[in-house]
mmCIF file of C-alpha atoms in Angstrom:
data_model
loop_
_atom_site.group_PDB
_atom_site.id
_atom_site.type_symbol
_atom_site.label_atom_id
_atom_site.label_comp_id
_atom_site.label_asym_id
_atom_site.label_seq_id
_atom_site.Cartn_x
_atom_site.Cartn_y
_atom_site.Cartn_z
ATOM 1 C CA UNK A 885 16.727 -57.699 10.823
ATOM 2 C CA UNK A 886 17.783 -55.157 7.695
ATOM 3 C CA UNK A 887 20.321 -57.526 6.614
ATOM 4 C CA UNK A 888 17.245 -60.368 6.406
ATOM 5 C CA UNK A 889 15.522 -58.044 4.811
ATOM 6 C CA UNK A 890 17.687 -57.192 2.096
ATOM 7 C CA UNK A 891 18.857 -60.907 1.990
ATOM 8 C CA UNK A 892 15.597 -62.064 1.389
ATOM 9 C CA UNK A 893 14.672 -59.309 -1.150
ATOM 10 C CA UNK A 894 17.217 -60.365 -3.627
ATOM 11 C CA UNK A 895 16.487 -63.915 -3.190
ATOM 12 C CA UNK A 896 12.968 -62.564 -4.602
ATOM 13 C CA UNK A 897 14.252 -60.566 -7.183
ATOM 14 C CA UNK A 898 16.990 -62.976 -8.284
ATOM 15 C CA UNK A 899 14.090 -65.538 -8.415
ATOM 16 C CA UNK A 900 11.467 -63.444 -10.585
ATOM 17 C CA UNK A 901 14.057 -62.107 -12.656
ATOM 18 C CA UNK A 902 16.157 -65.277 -13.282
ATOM 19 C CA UNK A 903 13.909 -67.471 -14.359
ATOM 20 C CA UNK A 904 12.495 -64.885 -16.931
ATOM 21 C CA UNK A 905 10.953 -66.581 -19.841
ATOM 22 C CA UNK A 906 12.483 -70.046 -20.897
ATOM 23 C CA UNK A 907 13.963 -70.246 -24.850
ATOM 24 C CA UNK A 908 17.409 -69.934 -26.274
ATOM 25 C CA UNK A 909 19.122 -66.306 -25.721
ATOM 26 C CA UNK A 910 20.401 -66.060 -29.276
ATOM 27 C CA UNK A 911 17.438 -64.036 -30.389
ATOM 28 C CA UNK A 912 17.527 -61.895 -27.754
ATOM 29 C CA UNK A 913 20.913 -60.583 -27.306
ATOM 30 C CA UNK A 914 20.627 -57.174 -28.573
ATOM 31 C CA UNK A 915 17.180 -56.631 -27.216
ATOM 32 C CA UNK A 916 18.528 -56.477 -23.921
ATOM 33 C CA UNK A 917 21.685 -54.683 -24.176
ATOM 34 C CA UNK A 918 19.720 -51.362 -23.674
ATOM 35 C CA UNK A 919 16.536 -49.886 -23.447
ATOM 36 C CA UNK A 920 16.550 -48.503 -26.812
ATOM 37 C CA UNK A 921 17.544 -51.097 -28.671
ATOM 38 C CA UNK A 922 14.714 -53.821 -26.913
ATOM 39 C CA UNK A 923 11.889 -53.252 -29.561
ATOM 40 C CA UNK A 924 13.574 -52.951 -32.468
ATOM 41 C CA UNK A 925 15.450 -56.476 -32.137
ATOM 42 C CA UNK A 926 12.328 -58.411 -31.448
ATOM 43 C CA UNK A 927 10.994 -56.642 -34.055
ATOM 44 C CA UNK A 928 13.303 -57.515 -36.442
ATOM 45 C CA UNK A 929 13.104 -61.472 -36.162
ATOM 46 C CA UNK A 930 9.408 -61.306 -35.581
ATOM 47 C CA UNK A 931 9.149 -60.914 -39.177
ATOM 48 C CA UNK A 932 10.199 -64.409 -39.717
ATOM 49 C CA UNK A 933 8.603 -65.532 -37.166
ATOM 50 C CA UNK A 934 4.972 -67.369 -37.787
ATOM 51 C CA UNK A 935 3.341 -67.175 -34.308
ATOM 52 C CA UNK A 936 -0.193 -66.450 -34.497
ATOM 53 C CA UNK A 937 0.436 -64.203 -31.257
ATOM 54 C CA UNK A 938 2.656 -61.748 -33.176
ATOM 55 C CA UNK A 939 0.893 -58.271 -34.397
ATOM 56 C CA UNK A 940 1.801 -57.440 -37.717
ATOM 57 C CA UNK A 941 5.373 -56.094 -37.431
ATOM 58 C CA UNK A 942 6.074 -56.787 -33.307
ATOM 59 C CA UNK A 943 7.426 -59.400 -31.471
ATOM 60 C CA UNK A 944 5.664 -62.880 -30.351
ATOM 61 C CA UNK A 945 4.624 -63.504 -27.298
ATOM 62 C CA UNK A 946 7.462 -66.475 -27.390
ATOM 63 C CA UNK A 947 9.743 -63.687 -28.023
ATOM 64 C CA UNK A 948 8.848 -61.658 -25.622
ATOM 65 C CA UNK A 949 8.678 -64.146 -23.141
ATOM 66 C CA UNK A 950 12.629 -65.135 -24.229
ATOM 67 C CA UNK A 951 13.437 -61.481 -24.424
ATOM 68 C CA UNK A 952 12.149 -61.309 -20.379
ATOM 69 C CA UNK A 953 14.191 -63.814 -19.291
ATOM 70 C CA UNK A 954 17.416 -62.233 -21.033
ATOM 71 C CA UNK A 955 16.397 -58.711 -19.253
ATOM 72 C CA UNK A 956 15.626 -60.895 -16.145
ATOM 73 C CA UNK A 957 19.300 -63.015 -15.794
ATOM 74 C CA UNK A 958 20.663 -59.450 -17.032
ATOM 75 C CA UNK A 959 19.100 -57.600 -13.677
ATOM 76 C CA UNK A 960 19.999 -60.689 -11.262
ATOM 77 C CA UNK A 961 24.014 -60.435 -12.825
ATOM 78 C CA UNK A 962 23.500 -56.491 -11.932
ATOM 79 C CA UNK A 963 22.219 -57.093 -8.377
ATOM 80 C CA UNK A 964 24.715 -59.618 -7.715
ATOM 81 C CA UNK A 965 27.584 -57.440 -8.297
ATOM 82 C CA UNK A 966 26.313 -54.687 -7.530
ATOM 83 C CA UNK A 967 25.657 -55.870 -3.648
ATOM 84 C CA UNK A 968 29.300 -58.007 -3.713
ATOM 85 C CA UNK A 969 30.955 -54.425 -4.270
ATOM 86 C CA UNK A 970 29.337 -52.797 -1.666
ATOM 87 C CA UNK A 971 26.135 -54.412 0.402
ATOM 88 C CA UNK A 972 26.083 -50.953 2.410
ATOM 89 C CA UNK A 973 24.378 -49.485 -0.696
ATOM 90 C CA UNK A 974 21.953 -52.180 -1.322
ATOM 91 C CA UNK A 975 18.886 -49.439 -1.685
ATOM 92 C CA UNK A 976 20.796 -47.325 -4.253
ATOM 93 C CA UNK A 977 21.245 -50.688 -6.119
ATOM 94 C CA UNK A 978 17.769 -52.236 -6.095
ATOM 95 C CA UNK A 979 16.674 -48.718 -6.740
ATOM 96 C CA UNK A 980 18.959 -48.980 -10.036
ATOM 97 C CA UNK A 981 18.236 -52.985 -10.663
ATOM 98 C CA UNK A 982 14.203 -52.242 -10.644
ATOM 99 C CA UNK A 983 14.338 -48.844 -12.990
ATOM 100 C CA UNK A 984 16.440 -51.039 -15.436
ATOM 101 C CA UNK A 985 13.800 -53.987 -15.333
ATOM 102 C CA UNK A 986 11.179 -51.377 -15.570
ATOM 103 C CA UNK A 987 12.917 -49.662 -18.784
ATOM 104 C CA UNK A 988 13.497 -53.175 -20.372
ATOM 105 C CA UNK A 989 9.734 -54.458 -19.565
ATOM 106 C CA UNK A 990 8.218 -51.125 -21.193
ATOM 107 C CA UNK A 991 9.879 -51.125 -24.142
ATOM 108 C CA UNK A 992 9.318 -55.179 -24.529
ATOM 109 C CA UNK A 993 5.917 -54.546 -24.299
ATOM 110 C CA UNK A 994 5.752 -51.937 -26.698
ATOM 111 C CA UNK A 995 6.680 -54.605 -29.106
ATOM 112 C CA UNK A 996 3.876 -56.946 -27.696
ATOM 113 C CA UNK A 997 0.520 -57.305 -29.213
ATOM 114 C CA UNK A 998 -2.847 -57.104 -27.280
ATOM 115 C CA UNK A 999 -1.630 -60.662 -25.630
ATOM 116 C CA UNK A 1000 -1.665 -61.642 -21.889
ATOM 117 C CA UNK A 1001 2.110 -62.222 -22.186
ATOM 118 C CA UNK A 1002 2.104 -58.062 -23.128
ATOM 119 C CA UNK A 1003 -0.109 -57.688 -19.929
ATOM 120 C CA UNK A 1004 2.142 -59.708 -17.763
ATOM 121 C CA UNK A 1005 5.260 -57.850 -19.363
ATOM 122 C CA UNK A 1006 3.483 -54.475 -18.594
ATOM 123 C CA UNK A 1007 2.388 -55.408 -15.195
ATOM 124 C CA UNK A 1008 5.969 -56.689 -13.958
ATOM 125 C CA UNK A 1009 7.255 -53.245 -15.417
ATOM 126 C CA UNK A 1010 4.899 -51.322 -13.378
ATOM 127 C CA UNK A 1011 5.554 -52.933 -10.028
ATOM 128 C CA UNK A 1012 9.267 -52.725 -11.081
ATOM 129 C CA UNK A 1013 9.096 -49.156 -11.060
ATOM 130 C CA UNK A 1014 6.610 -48.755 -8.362
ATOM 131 C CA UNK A 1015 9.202 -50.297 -5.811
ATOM 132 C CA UNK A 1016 11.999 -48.600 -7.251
ATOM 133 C CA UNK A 1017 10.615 -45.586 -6.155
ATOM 134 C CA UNK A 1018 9.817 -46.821 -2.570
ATOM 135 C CA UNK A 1019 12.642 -45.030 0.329
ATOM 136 C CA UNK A 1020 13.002 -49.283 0.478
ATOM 137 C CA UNK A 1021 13.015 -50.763 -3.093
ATOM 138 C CA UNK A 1022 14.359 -53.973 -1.625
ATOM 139 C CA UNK A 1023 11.042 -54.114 0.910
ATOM 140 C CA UNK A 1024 8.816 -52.878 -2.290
ATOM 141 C CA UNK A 1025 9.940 -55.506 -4.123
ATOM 142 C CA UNK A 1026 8.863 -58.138 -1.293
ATOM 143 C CA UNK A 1027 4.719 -57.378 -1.810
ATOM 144 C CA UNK A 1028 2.607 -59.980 -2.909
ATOM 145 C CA UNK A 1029 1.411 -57.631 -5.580
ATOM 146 C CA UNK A 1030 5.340 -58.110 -7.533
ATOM 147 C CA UNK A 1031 5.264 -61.695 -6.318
ATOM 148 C CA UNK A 1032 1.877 -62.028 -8.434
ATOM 149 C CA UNK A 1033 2.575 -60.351 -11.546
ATOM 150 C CA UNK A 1034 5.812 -62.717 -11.414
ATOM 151 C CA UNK A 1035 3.454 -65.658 -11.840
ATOM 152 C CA UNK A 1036 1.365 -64.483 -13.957
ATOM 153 C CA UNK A 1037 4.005 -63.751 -16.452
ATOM 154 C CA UNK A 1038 5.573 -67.522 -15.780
ATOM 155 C CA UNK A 1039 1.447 -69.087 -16.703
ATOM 156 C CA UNK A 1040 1.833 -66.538 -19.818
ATOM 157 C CA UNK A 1041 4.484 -67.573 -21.020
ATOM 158 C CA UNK A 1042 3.776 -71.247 -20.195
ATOM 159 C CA UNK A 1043 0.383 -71.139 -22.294
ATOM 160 C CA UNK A 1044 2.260 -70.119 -25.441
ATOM 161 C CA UNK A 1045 4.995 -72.818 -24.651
ATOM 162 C CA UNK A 1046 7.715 -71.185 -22.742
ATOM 163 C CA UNK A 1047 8.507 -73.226 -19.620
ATOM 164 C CA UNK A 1048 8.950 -70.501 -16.714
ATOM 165 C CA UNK A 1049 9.977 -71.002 -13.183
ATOM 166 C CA UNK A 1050 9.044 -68.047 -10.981
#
């Protein structure tokens, strides 16, 4: 039954965080390297950008949404490797998978303007690190609640252009 369980769970979070945002991944290479260096990269090419979603100075919410799905394949590539090493310590590594994707939401959205894309991006960050912190990330990451804010970052992005499959 745990092994369903856990099975299941990354299906989920493979799922939410693989589809991401759609867009190329050229822009968003350095944004998702580390936590640090998310808002200033956006930040950077926003400047060229013309969206009329983009604050003065932060990051679209086409960029964003691209930046997401970066983060997103980023955490599934961690998950998968992490649980081929060792599947016995599948908690400590959805534990590490969702503080990441938390970490990499945040500071995203700190580059965001007052957009639904930034509420989406703030939202999946949230849950992120509310199940990480769960004794069973894996099972906190399998709420309807995570499932949710999943979609409603795919319908974000979608309204600004950015096909994404949740």
């Amino acid at each position: 039954m745990k092994s369903f369980r856990v099975v299941s769970a990354v299906l989920i979070c493979a799922s939410l965080t693989l589809a991401g945002c759609g867009g190329g991944d050229d822009t968003t290479a350095e944004s998702a390297s580390s936590p640090s260096s998310a808002p200033s990269a956006p930040a950077a090419s926003a400047s060229s950008a013309s969206a009329p979603s983009a604050p003065a100075g932060g990051a679209s919410d086409k960029e964003l949404c691209e930046s997401a799905k970066k983060a997103g394949n980023d955490m599934k590539t961690s998950l998968v490797t992490a649980l081929q090493a060792d599947a016995a310590a599948a908690p400590a590594a959805f534990r590490k998978v969702l503080t990441e994707l938390d970490q990499k939401m945040t500071a995203l959205a700190a580059t965001g303007g007052d957009t639904a894309v930034t509420a989406a991006v703030k939202q999946l960050g949230a849950e992120a690190a509310k199940a990480a912190k769960a004794a069973d990330p894996a099972a906190a990451a399998d709420t309807p609640a995570f499932v949710k804010v999943g979609t409603d970052l795919a319908t974000a992005c979608k309204s600004v252009g950015v096909d994404v499959n949740f």
